mmCIF file of C-alpha atoms in Angstrom:
data_model
loop_
_atom_site.group_PDB
_atom_site.id
_atom_site.type_symbol
_atom_site.label_atom_id
_atom_site.label_comp_id
_atom_site.label_asym_id
_atom_site.label_seq_id
_atom_site.Cartn_x
_atom_site.Cartn_y
_atom_site.Cartn_z
ATOM 1 C CA MET A 5 -20.723 10.156 -8.085
ATOM 2 C CA LYS A 6 -24.078 8.989 -6.776
ATOM 3 C CA ASN A 7 -23.299 5.315 -6.054
ATOM 4 C CA PRO A 8 -21.898 4.983 -2.484
ATOM 5 C CA ILE A 9 -20.185 1.685 -3.360
ATOM 6 C CA LEU A 10 -18.252 3.352 -6.172
ATOM 7 C CA LYS A 11 -17.280 6.092 -3.717
ATOM 8 C CA GLN A 12 -15.860 3.493 -1.339
ATOM 9 C CA ILE A 13 -13.940 1.787 -4.136
ATOM 10 C CA LEU A 14 -12.539 5.101 -5.366
ATOM 11 C CA ALA A 15 -11.453 6.065 -1.841
ATOM 12 C CA SER A 16 -9.634 2.735 -1.441
ATOM 13 C CA ILE A 17 -7.960 3.126 -4.836
ATOM 14 C CA LEU A 18 -6.723 6.570 -3.796
ATOM 15 C CA CYS A 19 -5.175 5.018 -0.674
ATOM 16 C CA ILE A 20 -3.419 2.378 -2.788
ATOM 17 C CA ILE A 21 -2.141 4.894 -5.323
ATOM 18 C CA ALA A 22 -0.787 7.104 -2.530
ATOM 19 C CA GLY A 23 1.061 4.137 -1.038
ATOM 20 C CA PHE A 24 2.648 3.165 -4.344
ATOM 21 C CA ILE A 25 3.705 6.734 -5.074
ATOM 22 C CA VAL A 26 5.479 6.982 -1.720
ATOM 23 C CA GLY A 27 7.119 3.597 -2.261
ATOM 24 C CA LEU A 28 8.380 4.544 -5.715
ATOM 25 C CA ILE A 29 9.749 7.838 -4.376
ATOM 26 C CA VAL A 30 11.637 5.932 -1.663
ATOM 27 C CA MET A 31 13.063 3.512 -4.238
ATOM 28 C CA LEU A 32 14.099 6.382 -6.512
ATOM 29 C CA PHE A 33 15.744 8.210 -3.622
ATOM 30 C CA ILE A 34 17.691 5.086 -2.618
ATOM 31 C CA THR A 35 18.778 4.617 -6.241
ATOM 32 C CA LEU A 36 20.087 8.168 -6.443
ATOM 33 C CA ILE A 37 22.086 8.093 -3.213
ATOM 34 C CA ASN A 38 23.484 4.558 -3.603
ATOM 35 C CA ASP A 39 26.397 4.308 -6.031
ATOM 36 C CA LYS A 40 25.891 0.570 -6.378
ATOM 37 C CA LEU A 41 22.385 1.003 -7.799
ATOM 38 C CA SER A 42 21.516 2.146 -11.303
ATOM 39 C CA PHE A 43 18.316 3.047 -13.111
ATOM 40 C CA SER A 44 17.991 -0.568 -14.243
ATOM 41 C CA ASN A 45 17.831 -1.596 -10.583
ATOM 42 C CA PHE A 46 15.032 0.902 -10.146
ATOM 43 C CA THR A 47 13.052 -0.500 -13.092
ATOM 44 C CA ASP A 48 13.676 -4.078 -11.893
ATOM 45 C CA GLY A 49 12.448 -3.074 -8.442
ATOM 46 C CA ILE A 50 9.236 -1.711 -9.946
ATOM 47 C CA LYS A 51 8.761 -4.983 -11.841
ATOM 48 C CA TYR A 52 9.260 -7.102 -8.719
ATOM 49 C CA LEU A 53 7.036 -4.798 -6.708
ATOM 50 C CA PHE A 54 4.061 -5.062 -9.034
ATOM 51 C CA MET A 55 4.490 -8.708 -10.026
ATOM 52 C CA GLY A 56 4.756 -9.984 -6.443
ATOM 53 C CA PRO A 57 4.723 -13.798 -6.319
ATOM 54 C CA PHE A 58 4.631 -13.937 -10.137
ATOM 55 C CA SER A 59 8.036 -12.277 -10.538
ATOM 56 C CA SER A 60 10.035 -15.512 -10.621
ATOM 57 C CA ASN A 61 11.082 -17.082 -13.933
ATOM 58 C CA SER A 62 10.490 -20.540 -12.485
ATOM 59 C CA GLN A 63 6.952 -21.867 -12.755
ATOM 60 C CA ILE A 64 7.517 -24.109 -9.740
ATOM 61 C CA THR A 65 8.572 -21.121 -7.632
ATOM 62 C CA VAL A 66 5.626 -19.058 -8.851
ATOM 63 C CA LYS A 67 3.181 -21.795 -7.832
ATOM 64 C CA ARG A 68 4.815 -22.172 -4.432
ATOM 65 C CA ASN A 69 4.833 -18.429 -3.781
ATOM 66 C CA LEU A 70 1.231 -18.050 -4.950
ATOM 67 C CA GLY A 71 0.054 -20.926 -2.775
ATOM 68 C CA ASN A 72 1.815 -19.523 0.277
ATOM 69 C CA MET A 73 0.438 -16.036 -0.396
ATOM 70 C CA ILE A 74 -3.108 -17.401 -0.536
ATOM 71 C CA PHE A 75 -2.618 -19.356 2.673
ATOM 72 C CA TYR A 76 -1.141 -16.412 4.588
ATOM 73 C CA THR A 77 -4.079 -14.292 3.428
ATOM 74 C CA VAL A 78 -6.555 -16.543 5.265
ATOM 75 C CA PRO A 79 -5.937 -15.342 8.862
ATOM 76 C CA LEU A 80 -5.732 -11.752 7.607
ATOM 77 C CA ILE A 81 -9.185 -12.063 6.044
ATOM 78 C CA MET A 82 -10.635 -13.512 9.241
ATOM 79 C CA THR A 83 -9.227 -10.827 11.531
ATOM 80 C CA GLY A 84 -10.330 -8.229 8.978
ATOM 81 C CA LEU A 85 -13.871 -9.610 9.119
ATOM 82 C CA SER A 86 -13.664 -9.569 12.907
ATOM 83 C CA VAL A 87 -12.846 -5.862 12.929
ATOM 84 C CA ALA A 88 -15.396 -5.094 10.184
ATOM 85 C CA ILE A 89 -18.392 -6.696 11.914
ATOM 86 C CA ALA A 90 -17.657 -4.937 15.200
ATOM 87 C CA TYR A 91 -17.160 -1.631 13.383
ATOM 88 C CA LYS A 92 -20.547 -1.966 11.723
ATOM 89 C CA THR A 93 -22.039 -2.126 15.227
ATOM 90 C CA GLY A 94 -20.181 0.989 16.321
ATOM 91 C CA LEU A 95 -17.389 -0.888 18.117
ATOM 92 C CA PHE A 96 -13.645 -0.883 17.546
ATOM 93 C CA ASN A 97 -12.429 -4.428 18.054
ATOM 94 C CA ILE A 98 -8.732 -4.060 18.769
ATOM 95 C CA GLY A 99 -8.923 -7.342 20.683
ATOM 96 C CA ALA A 100 -8.541 -9.530 17.581
ATOM 97 C CA PRO A 101 -4.973 -10.589 18.564
ATOM 98 C CA GLY A 102 -6.190 -12.025 21.864
ATOM 99 C CA GLN A 103 -9.176 -13.700 20.232
ATOM 100 C CA PHE A 104 -6.850 -15.086 17.552
ATOM 101 C CA LEU A 105 -4.652 -16.561 20.283
ATOM 102 C CA MET A 106 -7.548 -18.078 22.202
ATOM 103 C CA GLY A 107 -8.758 -19.752 19.025
ATOM 104 C CA THR A 108 -5.246 -21.091 18.532
ATOM 105 C CA LEU A 109 -5.168 -22.364 22.118
ATOM 106 C CA GLY A 110 -8.508 -24.163 21.913
ATOM 107 C CA SER A 111 -7.886 -25.760 18.522
ATOM 108 C CA LEU A 112 -4.356 -26.991 19.214
ATOM 109 C CA MET A 113 -5.254 -28.361 22.635
ATOM 110 C CA VAL A 114 -7.694 -30.665 20.830
ATOM 111 C CA ALA A 115 -5.735 -31.377 17.641
ATOM 112 C CA LEU A 116 -2.438 -32.166 19.396
ATOM 113 C CA HIS A 117 -3.877 -34.375 22.119
ATOM 114 C CA ILE A 118 -5.829 -36.823 19.966
ATOM 115 C CA ASP A 119 -3.622 -39.025 17.802
ATOM 116 C CA CYS A 120 -5.325 -39.910 14.522
ATOM 117 C CA SER A 121 -2.188 -40.559 12.520
ATOM 118 C CA GLU A 122 -3.399 -44.069 11.712
ATOM 119 C CA ASN A 123 -6.946 -43.015 10.821
ATOM 120 C CA ARG A 124 -7.237 -39.950 8.593
ATOM 121 C CA THR A 125 -11.062 -40.080 8.578
ATOM 122 C CA ALA A 126 -11.150 -39.780 12.353
ATOM 123 C CA GLY A 127 -8.559 -37.033 12.054
ATOM 124 C CA ILE A 128 -10.957 -34.932 9.950
ATOM 125 C CA PHE A 129 -13.628 -35.183 12.642
ATOM 126 C CA VAL A 130 -11.074 -34.218 15.293
ATOM 127 C CA TRP A 131 -10.091 -31.268 13.056
ATOM 128 C CA MET A 132 -13.731 -30.149 12.999
ATOM 129 C CA LEU A 133 -13.932 -30.507 16.786
ATOM 130 C CA ALA A 134 -10.725 -28.501 17.156
ATOM 131 C CA ILE A 135 -12.161 -25.654 15.074
ATOM 132 C CA LEU A 136 -15.398 -25.728 17.058
ATOM 133 C CA VAL A 137 -13.565 -25.541 20.383
ATOM 134 C CA GLY A 138 -11.302 -22.762 19.140
ATOM 135 C CA VAL A 139 -14.169 -20.656 17.768
ATOM 136 C CA VAL A 140 -16.206 -21.082 20.957
ATOM 137 C CA LEU A 141 -13.237 -20.083 23.105
ATOM 138 C CA GLY A 142 -12.558 -17.043 20.922
ATOM 139 C CA SER A 143 -16.230 -16.047 20.987
ATOM 140 C CA LEU A 144 -16.292 -16.184 24.766
ATOM 141 C CA TRP A 145 -13.127 -14.105 24.882
ATOM 142 C CA GLY A 146 -14.708 -11.569 22.531
ATOM 143 C CA ALA A 147 -17.802 -11.408 24.720
ATOM 144 C CA ILE A 148 -15.773 -9.961 27.618
ATOM 145 C CA PRO A 149 -15.283 -6.456 26.133
ATOM 146 C CA GLY A 150 -18.839 -6.629 24.789
ATOM 147 C CA ILE A 151 -20.245 -7.224 28.262
ATOM 148 C CA PHE A 152 -18.159 -4.467 29.812
ATOM 149 C CA LYS A 153 -19.256 -2.082 27.064
ATOM 150 C CA SER A 154 -22.966 -2.885 27.172
ATOM 151 C CA ILE A 155 -23.457 -3.187 30.940
ATOM 152 C CA PHE A 156 -20.805 -0.887 32.438
ATOM 153 C CA ASN A 157 -20.259 1.401 29.425
ATOM 154 C CA ILE A 158 -16.493 0.860 29.625
ATOM 155 C CA ASN A 159 -14.685 1.653 26.390
ATOM 156 C CA GLU A 160 -14.155 -1.581 24.462
ATOM 157 C CA VAL A 161 -10.659 -0.529 23.324
ATOM 158 C CA VAL A 162 -9.374 -0.451 26.907
ATOM 159 C CA VAL A 163 -10.854 -3.849 27.730
ATOM 160 C CA CYS A 164 -9.632 -5.354 24.450
ATOM 161 C CA ILE A 165 -6.048 -4.268 25.127
ATOM 162 C CA MET A 166 -6.208 -5.878 28.554
ATOM 163 C CA THR A 167 -7.695 -9.126 27.227
ATOM 164 C CA ASN A 168 -5.024 -9.258 24.495
ATOM 165 C CA TRP A 169 -2.168 -9.458 26.965
ATOM 166 C CA ILE A 170 -4.073 -11.731 29.322
ATOM 167 C CA ALA A 171 -4.664 -14.129 26.418
ATOM 168 C CA ALA A 172 -1.001 -13.966 25.406
ATOM 169 C CA ASN A 173 0.156 -14.920 28.885
ATOM 170 C CA ILE A 174 -2.455 -17.676 29.219
ATOM 171 C CA VAL A 175 -1.399 -19.254 25.912
ATOM 172 C CA THR A 176 2.299 -19.132 26.809
ATOM 173 C CA TRP A 177 1.674 -20.566 30.264
ATOM 174 C CA VAL A 178 -0.662 -23.375 29.119
ATOM 175 C CA PHE A 179 1.541 -24.612 26.289
ATOM 176 C CA SER A 180 4.716 -24.418 28.374
ATOM 177 C CA LYS A 181 3.109 -26.970 30.715
ATOM 178 C CA GLN A 182 2.120 -29.335 27.871
ATOM 179 C CA THR A 183 5.420 -31.179 27.603
ATOM 180 C CA SER A 184 3.846 -34.038 25.625
ATOM 181 C CA ILE A 185 3.164 -31.823 22.592
ATOM 182 C CA ILE A 186 6.397 -29.783 22.616
ATOM 183 C CA ASN A 187 8.550 -30.607 19.587
ATOM 184 C CA ILE A 188 11.468 -31.925 21.616
ATOM 185 C CA PRO A 189 12.144 -34.891 19.241
ATOM 186 C CA GLU A 190 13.295 -32.389 16.578
ATOM 187 C CA GLY A 191 15.273 -30.348 19.099
ATOM 188 C CA LYS A 192 12.790 -27.474 19.164
ATOM 189 C CA SER A 193 12.103 -26.851 22.827
ATOM 190 C CA ALA A 194 10.116 -23.650 22.196
ATOM 191 C CA TYR A 195 7.886 -25.049 19.446
ATOM 192 C CA LEU A 196 4.810 -27.256 19.473
ATOM 193 C CA MET A 197 4.479 -30.289 17.246
ATOM 194 C CA LYS A 198 2.736 -29.923 13.903
ATOM 195 C CA THR A 199 -0.775 -31.253 13.360
ATOM 196 C CA SER A 200 0.582 -33.423 10.529
ATOM 197 C CA LYS A 201 2.103 -35.756 13.152
ATOM 198 C CA PHE A 202 -1.351 -36.423 14.617
ATOM 199 C CA GLY A 203 -3.338 -36.566 11.377
ATOM 200 C CA THR A 204 -5.572 -33.708 12.510
ATOM 201 C CA PHE A 205 -4.487 -31.095 9.957
ATOM 202 C CA THR A 206 -6.715 -29.103 7.613
ATOM 203 C CA PRO A 207 -7.707 -31.032 4.443
ATOM 204 C CA THR A 208 -6.236 -29.746 1.188
ATOM 205 C CA LEU A 209 -8.967 -30.952 -1.238
ATOM 206 C CA GLY A 210 -6.300 -31.428 -3.898
ATOM 207 C CA LEU A 211 -5.205 -27.791 -3.895
ATOM 208 C CA GLU A 212 -1.645 -28.859 -3.093
ATOM 209 C CA LYS A 213 -1.531 -30.552 -6.521
ATOM 210 C CA ILE A 214 -2.424 -27.291 -8.259
ATOM 211 C CA LEU A 215 0.037 -25.238 -6.204
ATOM 212 C CA PRO A 216 2.635 -27.797 -5.034
ATOM 213 C CA ASN A 217 5.251 -27.277 -2.314
ATOM 214 C CA SER A 218 3.125 -24.596 -0.647
ATOM 215 C CA TYR A 219 1.037 -24.406 2.534
ATOM 216 C CA ILE A 220 -2.262 -23.996 0.691
ATOM 217 C CA ASP A 221 -5.252 -25.965 2.000
ATOM 218 C CA MET A 222 -9.041 -25.687 2.022
ATOM 219 C CA SER A 223 -8.989 -22.831 4.551
ATOM 220 C CA ILE A 224 -9.221 -20.274 1.716
ATOM 221 C CA ILE A 225 -12.505 -21.871 0.622
ATOM 222 C CA ILE A 226 -13.815 -21.703 4.184
ATOM 223 C CA VAL A 227 -13.068 -17.996 4.612
ATOM 224 C CA VAL A 228 -14.664 -17.098 1.269
ATOM 225 C CA ILE A 229 -17.840 -18.939 2.302
ATOM 226 C CA VAL A 230 -17.790 -17.213 5.696
ATOM 227 C CA SER A 231 -17.386 -13.814 4.020
ATOM 228 C CA ILE A 232 -20.348 -14.434 1.716
ATOM 229 C CA ILE A 233 -22.514 -15.574 4.622
ATOM 230 C CA LEU A 234 -21.598 -12.474 6.633
ATOM 231 C CA PHE A 235 -22.380 -10.233 3.658
ATOM 232 C CA ILE A 236 -25.833 -11.801 3.333
ATOM 233 C CA VAL A 237 -26.487 -11.601 7.072
ATOM 234 C CA MET A 238 -25.421 -7.966 7.353
ATOM 235 C CA SER A 239 -27.218 -6.734 4.245
ATOM 236 C CA LYS A 240 -30.268 -8.983 3.873
ATOM 237 C CA THR A 241 -31.438 -9.995 7.359
ATOM 238 C CA LYS A 242 -33.222 -8.321 10.229
ATOM 239 C CA PHE A 243 -30.394 -9.251 12.592
ATOM 240 C CA GLY A 244 -27.840 -7.550 10.376
ATOM 241 C CA PHE A 245 -30.019 -4.460 10.105
ATOM 242 C CA GLU A 246 -30.282 -4.253 13.882
ATOM 243 C CA LEU A 247 -26.512 -4.508 14.276
ATOM 244 C CA LYS A 248 -25.930 -1.709 11.757
ATOM 245 C CA ALA A 249 -28.718 0.390 13.268
ATOM 246 C CA CYS A 250 -27.110 0.009 16.679
ATOM 247 C CA GLY A 251 -23.801 1.152 15.215
ATOM 248 C CA ALA A 252 -25.348 4.126 13.416
ATOM 249 C CA ASN A 253 -27.220 5.437 16.462
ATOM 250 C CA LYS A 254 -27.497 3.380 19.617
ATOM 251 C CA ASN A 255 -30.138 5.639 21.193
ATOM 252 C CA ALA A 256 -32.293 5.666 18.067
ATOM 253 C CA ALA A 257 -32.062 1.866 17.849
ATOM 254 C CA LYS A 258 -33.146 1.585 21.465
ATOM 255 C CA TYR A 259 -36.041 3.986 20.835
ATOM 256 C CA ALA A 260 -37.102 1.817 17.874
ATOM 257 C CA GLY A 261 -37.421 -1.193 20.184
ATOM 258 C CA MET A 262 -34.080 -2.875 19.525
ATOM 259 C CA ASN A 263 -32.067 -4.383 22.361
ATOM 260 C CA GLU A 264 -28.836 -2.427 21.880
ATOM 261 C CA LYS A 265 -27.050 -4.131 24.794
ATOM 262 C CA LYS A 266 -27.714 -7.584 23.385
ATOM 263 C CA ASN A 267 -26.565 -6.461 19.931
ATOM 264 C CA ILE A 268 -23.290 -5.082 21.315
ATOM 265 C CA ILE A 269 -22.513 -8.357 23.082
ATOM 266 C CA LEU A 270 -23.515 -10.478 20.067
ATOM 267 C CA SER A 271 -21.404 -8.338 17.788
ATOM 268 C CA MET A 272 -18.310 -8.891 19.915
ATOM 269 C CA VAL A 273 -19.104 -12.601 20.255
ATOM 270 C CA ILE A 274 -19.230 -12.924 16.462
ATOM 271 C CA SER A 275 -16.085 -10.833 16.071
ATOM 272 C CA GLY A 276 -14.230 -12.959 18.602
ATOM 273 C CA GLY A 277 -15.311 -16.145 16.845
ATOM 274 C CA LEU A 278 -14.127 -14.850 13.463
ATOM 275 C CA ALA A 279 -10.685 -13.859 14.751
ATOM 276 C CA ALA A 280 -10.430 -17.197 16.553
ATOM 277 C CA LEU A 281 -11.289 -19.043 13.338
ATOM 278 C CA GLY A 282 -8.327 -17.289 11.727
ATOM 279 C CA GLY A 283 -6.045 -18.648 14.445
ATOM 280 C CA CYS A 284 -7.525 -22.126 14.098
ATOM 281 C CA LEU A 285 -7.101 -22.322 10.331
ATOM 282 C CA TYR A 286 -3.586 -20.935 10.472
ATOM 283 C CA TYR A 287 -2.119 -23.276 13.069
ATOM 284 C CA LEU A 288 -4.089 -26.375 12.058
ATOM 285 C CA ASN A 289 -2.218 -26.366 8.755
ATOM 286 C CA SER A 290 0.046 -29.396 8.416
ATOM 287 C CA GLY A 291 3.201 -27.340 7.914
ATOM 288 C CA ILE A 292 2.783 -24.576 10.503
ATOM 289 C CA GLU A 293 4.191 -24.840 14.018
ATOM 290 C CA LEU A 294 3.591 -22.534 16.950
ATOM 291 C CA GLN A 295 6.499 -20.828 18.697
ATOM 292 C CA TYR A 296 4.769 -20.372 22.046
ATOM 293 C CA SER A 297 7.566 -19.183 24.348
ATOM 294 C CA SER A 298 7.556 -15.524 23.244
ATOM 295 C CA ILE A 299 3.840 -14.978 22.667
ATOM 296 C CA TYR A 300 3.525 -13.196 25.998
ATOM 297 C CA ALA A 301 6.014 -10.571 24.745
ATOM 298 C CA LYS A 302 4.645 -9.979 21.240
ATOM 299 C CA LEU A 303 1.058 -10.176 20.029
ATOM 300 C CA PRO A 304 0.390 -11.751 16.599
ATOM 301 C CA ASP A 305 0.599 -9.293 13.716
ATOM 302 C CA TYR A 306 -2.476 -10.770 12.081
ATOM 303 C CA GLY A 307 -4.698 -9.374 14.822
ATOM 304 C CA PHE A 308 -3.603 -5.804 14.167
ATOM 305 C CA ASN A 309 -3.244 -6.100 10.395
ATOM 306 C CA GLY A 310 -6.918 -6.987 10.216
ATOM 307 C CA ILE A 311 -7.707 -3.366 11.128
ATOM 308 C CA PRO A 312 -6.329 -1.814 7.903
ATOM 309 C CA ALA A 313 -7.735 -4.713 5.880
ATOM 310 C CA ALA A 314 -11.203 -3.834 7.211
ATOM 311 C CA LEU A 315 -10.765 -0.070 6.836
ATOM 312 C CA LEU A 316 -9.430 -0.357 3.285
ATOM 313 C CA ALA A 317 -12.553 -2.353 2.391
ATOM 314 C CA ASN A 318 -14.779 0.124 4.256
ATOM 315 C CA CYS A 319 -15.757 -2.818 6.498
ATOM 316 C CA ASP A 320 -17.556 -4.661 3.697
ATOM 317 C CA PRO A 321 -17.250 -8.470 4.176
ATOM 318 C CA ILE A 322 -16.670 -9.174 0.483
ATOM 319 C CA GLY A 323 -14.332 -6.214 0.167
ATOM 320 C CA VAL A 324 -12.213 -7.571 3.031
ATOM 321 C CA ILE A 325 -11.283 -10.553 0.845
ATOM 322 C CA PHE A 326 -9.831 -8.284 -1.825
ATOM 323 C CA SER A 327 -8.182 -5.790 0.534
ATOM 324 C CA SER A 328 -6.522 -8.600 2.534
ATOM 325 C CA THR A 329 -5.330 -10.296 -0.650
ATOM 326 C CA PHE A 330 -3.897 -7.022 -1.921
ATOM 327 C CA LEU A 331 -2.027 -6.283 1.319
ATOM 328 C CA ARG A 332 -0.602 -9.793 1.341
ATOM 329 C CA TYR A 333 0.353 -9.452 -2.330
ATOM 330 C CA ILE A 334 2.421 -6.369 -1.530
ATOM 331 C CA SER A 335 4.104 -8.194 1.349
ATOM 332 C CA ALA A 336 4.993 -11.045 -0.997
ATOM 333 C CA SER A 337 6.828 -8.536 -3.198
ATOM 334 C CA GLY A 338 9.253 -7.666 -0.406
ATOM 335 C CA SER A 339 11.534 -10.691 -0.680
ATOM 336 C CA ARG A 340 11.763 -10.283 -4.459
ATOM 337 C CA LEU A 341 12.901 -6.651 -4.154
ATOM 338 C CA GLN A 342 16.207 -7.880 -2.769
ATOM 339 C CA LEU A 343 17.014 -9.297 -6.205
ATOM 340 C CA ALA A 344 16.980 -5.726 -7.522
ATOM 341 C CA GLY A 345 19.269 -4.512 -4.755
ATOM 342 C CA PHE A 346 16.597 -2.967 -2.554
ATOM 343 C CA ASN A 347 15.682 -3.732 1.035
ATOM 344 C CA ALA A 348 12.631 -5.942 1.518
ATOM 345 C CA TYR A 349 11.219 -3.403 3.950
ATOM 346 C CA ILE A 350 10.274 -1.098 1.078
ATOM 347 C CA ALA A 351 7.224 -3.306 0.556
ATOM 348 C CA SER A 352 6.466 -2.843 4.235
ATOM 349 C CA ILE A 353 6.752 0.917 3.790
ATOM 350 C CA ILE A 354 4.239 0.806 0.946
ATOM 351 C CA SER A 355 1.878 -1.354 2.982
ATOM 352 C CA SER A 356 2.268 0.966 5.962
ATOM 353 C CA VAL A 357 1.458 4.046 3.888
ATOM 354 C CA ILE A 358 -1.578 2.329 2.396
ATOM 355 C CA ILE A 359 -2.640 1.286 5.892
ATOM 356 C CA TYR A 360 -2.101 4.842 7.135
ATOM 357 C CA PHE A 361 -4.190 6.315 4.349
ATOM 358 C CA ALA A 362 -6.813 3.600 4.827
ATOM 359 C CA GLY A 363 -7.524 5.216 8.171
ATOM 360 C CA PHE A 364 -8.316 8.354 6.202
ATOM 361 C CA SER A 365 -10.563 6.607 3.675
ATOM 362 C CA ARG A 366 -13.540 8.183 5.378
ATOM 363 C CA LEU A 367 -11.892 11.558 4.831
ATOM 364 C CA PHE A 368 -11.548 10.801 1.132
ATOM 365 C CA LEU A 369 -15.229 9.863 1.027
ATOM 366 C CA MET A 370 -16.115 13.124 2.756
ATOM 367 C CA LEU A 371 -14.004 15.084 0.266
ATOM 368 C CA LEU A 372 -15.701 13.338 -2.635
ATOM 369 C CA SER A 373 -19.114 14.038 -1.103
ATOM 370 C CA ALA A 374 -18.179 17.664 -0.441
ATOM 371 C CA LYS A 375 -17.037 18.093 -4.035
ATOM 372 C CA LYS A 376 -20.271 16.592 -5.282
ATOM 373 C CA LYS A 377 -22.250 18.890 -2.988
ATOM 374 C CA LYS A 378 -20.428 21.974 -4.300
ATOM 375 C CA ILE A 379 -21.095 20.930 -7.887
ATOM 376 C CA GLU A 380 -24.776 20.417 -7.119
ATOM 377 C CA GLU A 381 -24.942 23.797 -5.373
ATOM 378 C CA LYS A 382 -23.357 25.469 -8.406
ATOM 379 C CA LYS A 383 -25.870 23.750 -10.663
ATOM 380 C CA ILE A 384 -28.707 25.011 -8.477
ATOM 381 C CA ILE A 385 -27.309 28.557 -8.554
ATOM 382 C CA ILE A 386 -26.905 28.433 -12.337
ATOM 383 C CA ASN A 387 -30.412 27.046 -12.787
ATOM 384 C CA ASN A 388 -31.817 29.763 -10.523
ATOM 385 C CA ASP A 389 -29.944 32.425 -12.484
ATOM 386 C CA LEU A 390 -31.294 31.038 -15.736
ATOM 387 C CA ASP A 391 -34.811 31.012 -14.309
ATOM 388 C CA ASN A 392 -34.399 34.627 -13.211
ATOM 389 C CA VAL A 393 -33.135 35.615 -16.654
ATOM 390 C CA SER A 394 -36.080 33.873 -18.273
ATOM 391 C CA LYS A 395 -38.522 35.642 -15.987
ATOM 392 C CA MET A 396 -36.886 39.007 -16.735
ATOM 393 C CA GLU A 397 -37.139 38.333 -20.460
ATOM 394 C CA GLU A 398 -40.817 37.416 -20.133
ATOM 395 C CA GLU A 399 -41.544 40.565 -18.117
ATOM 396 C CA THR A 400 -39.648 42.707 -20.647
ATOM 397 C CA ASN A 401 -41.546 41.154 -23.543
ATOM 398 C CA GLU A 402 -44.850 41.694 -21.766
ATOM 399 C CA THR A 403 -43.991 45.350 -21.148
ATOM 400 C CA ILE A 404 -42.971 45.881 -24.781
ATOM 401 C CA ASN A 405 -46.132 44.196 -26.064
ATOM 402 C CA LYS A 406 -48.250 46.304 -23.719
ATOM 403 C CA GLU A 407 -46.611 49.536 -24.904
ATOM 404 C CA ASP A 408 -47.050 48.533 -28.519
ATOM 405 C CA SER A 409 -50.752 47.855 -27.972
ATOM 406 C CA GLU A 410 -51.237 51.223 -26.373
#
């Protein structure tokens, strides 16, 4: 296989197949040891697993589940892009959870303090301002590990872990002091109010009419546009080439005249902004509310789940859209598995196995390359043997002809 893109796709498919095989084995094992389950439960479980949000017989439910799945994919795509861009520059951005939280902090501090409930047009402008503030705050937070890496050569993973927990405590502390935006009127002392009460929520552009009763809004359109822009920047521009060159070989990039320190910082700034945008779009939705009191104890899953989404796509910006959608699709199958008598966590097991094997996608690529290399070496050996045989035949014929002439 000569095309590297096809190699990447094949490696990802192998990860997915391995995950499904393990999941099916687990379901079969549970069926065999549980007297209450029969083979029909097993076949129903397979149906629910593969059909995901489409497994319901109700069209209304299918539309709601599909809309919610698309919406919940948005922050996963953004954190996946965050990890992917940093990885292309030779950095491992494990700080996406903290950047996600800082984006959430900046956007909600704007959106929940400016009341535009009586003027939806003004609310859209406030929404834009909220996103801008959140992205800037996340970018600055992402710059911290970039600066430590470029100037002091401190491993970015260590700094990212520290900034994650610092961000979590800052967000919890700040929102706990904002009594005016805590959802006390509804008896929710640990939750913030929704942006729908202030008219500063993300526009839906009519998508809620296509997929009613769901959280879907225009955020999915935004992340697709962002992914396309990143793909163009990374593959078609000088700036993108410098970032990838810095990731491939920092010393060689420096020798070629590139400012590797600047590129490291810019890469983390962009990564931080992308993760922050995921937090902004998630919590600016009209139906989502933030439970702030326990953030300091548990980092958001989206920040970490972006890592396998990026690895499964081999850190390609367009591929991250599909890998994130697939992982979310599997998660959506979990609740439906209960109808077949299985635990919803089986879907999590499948996702976990796929995520685990995604970390080995590079190994699969190496195995494919090694196999190709062996085949090419065998072809070379065979061709050499054939050439040697041809030469021997020519020499034999020449000797025979010479003897005949004599």
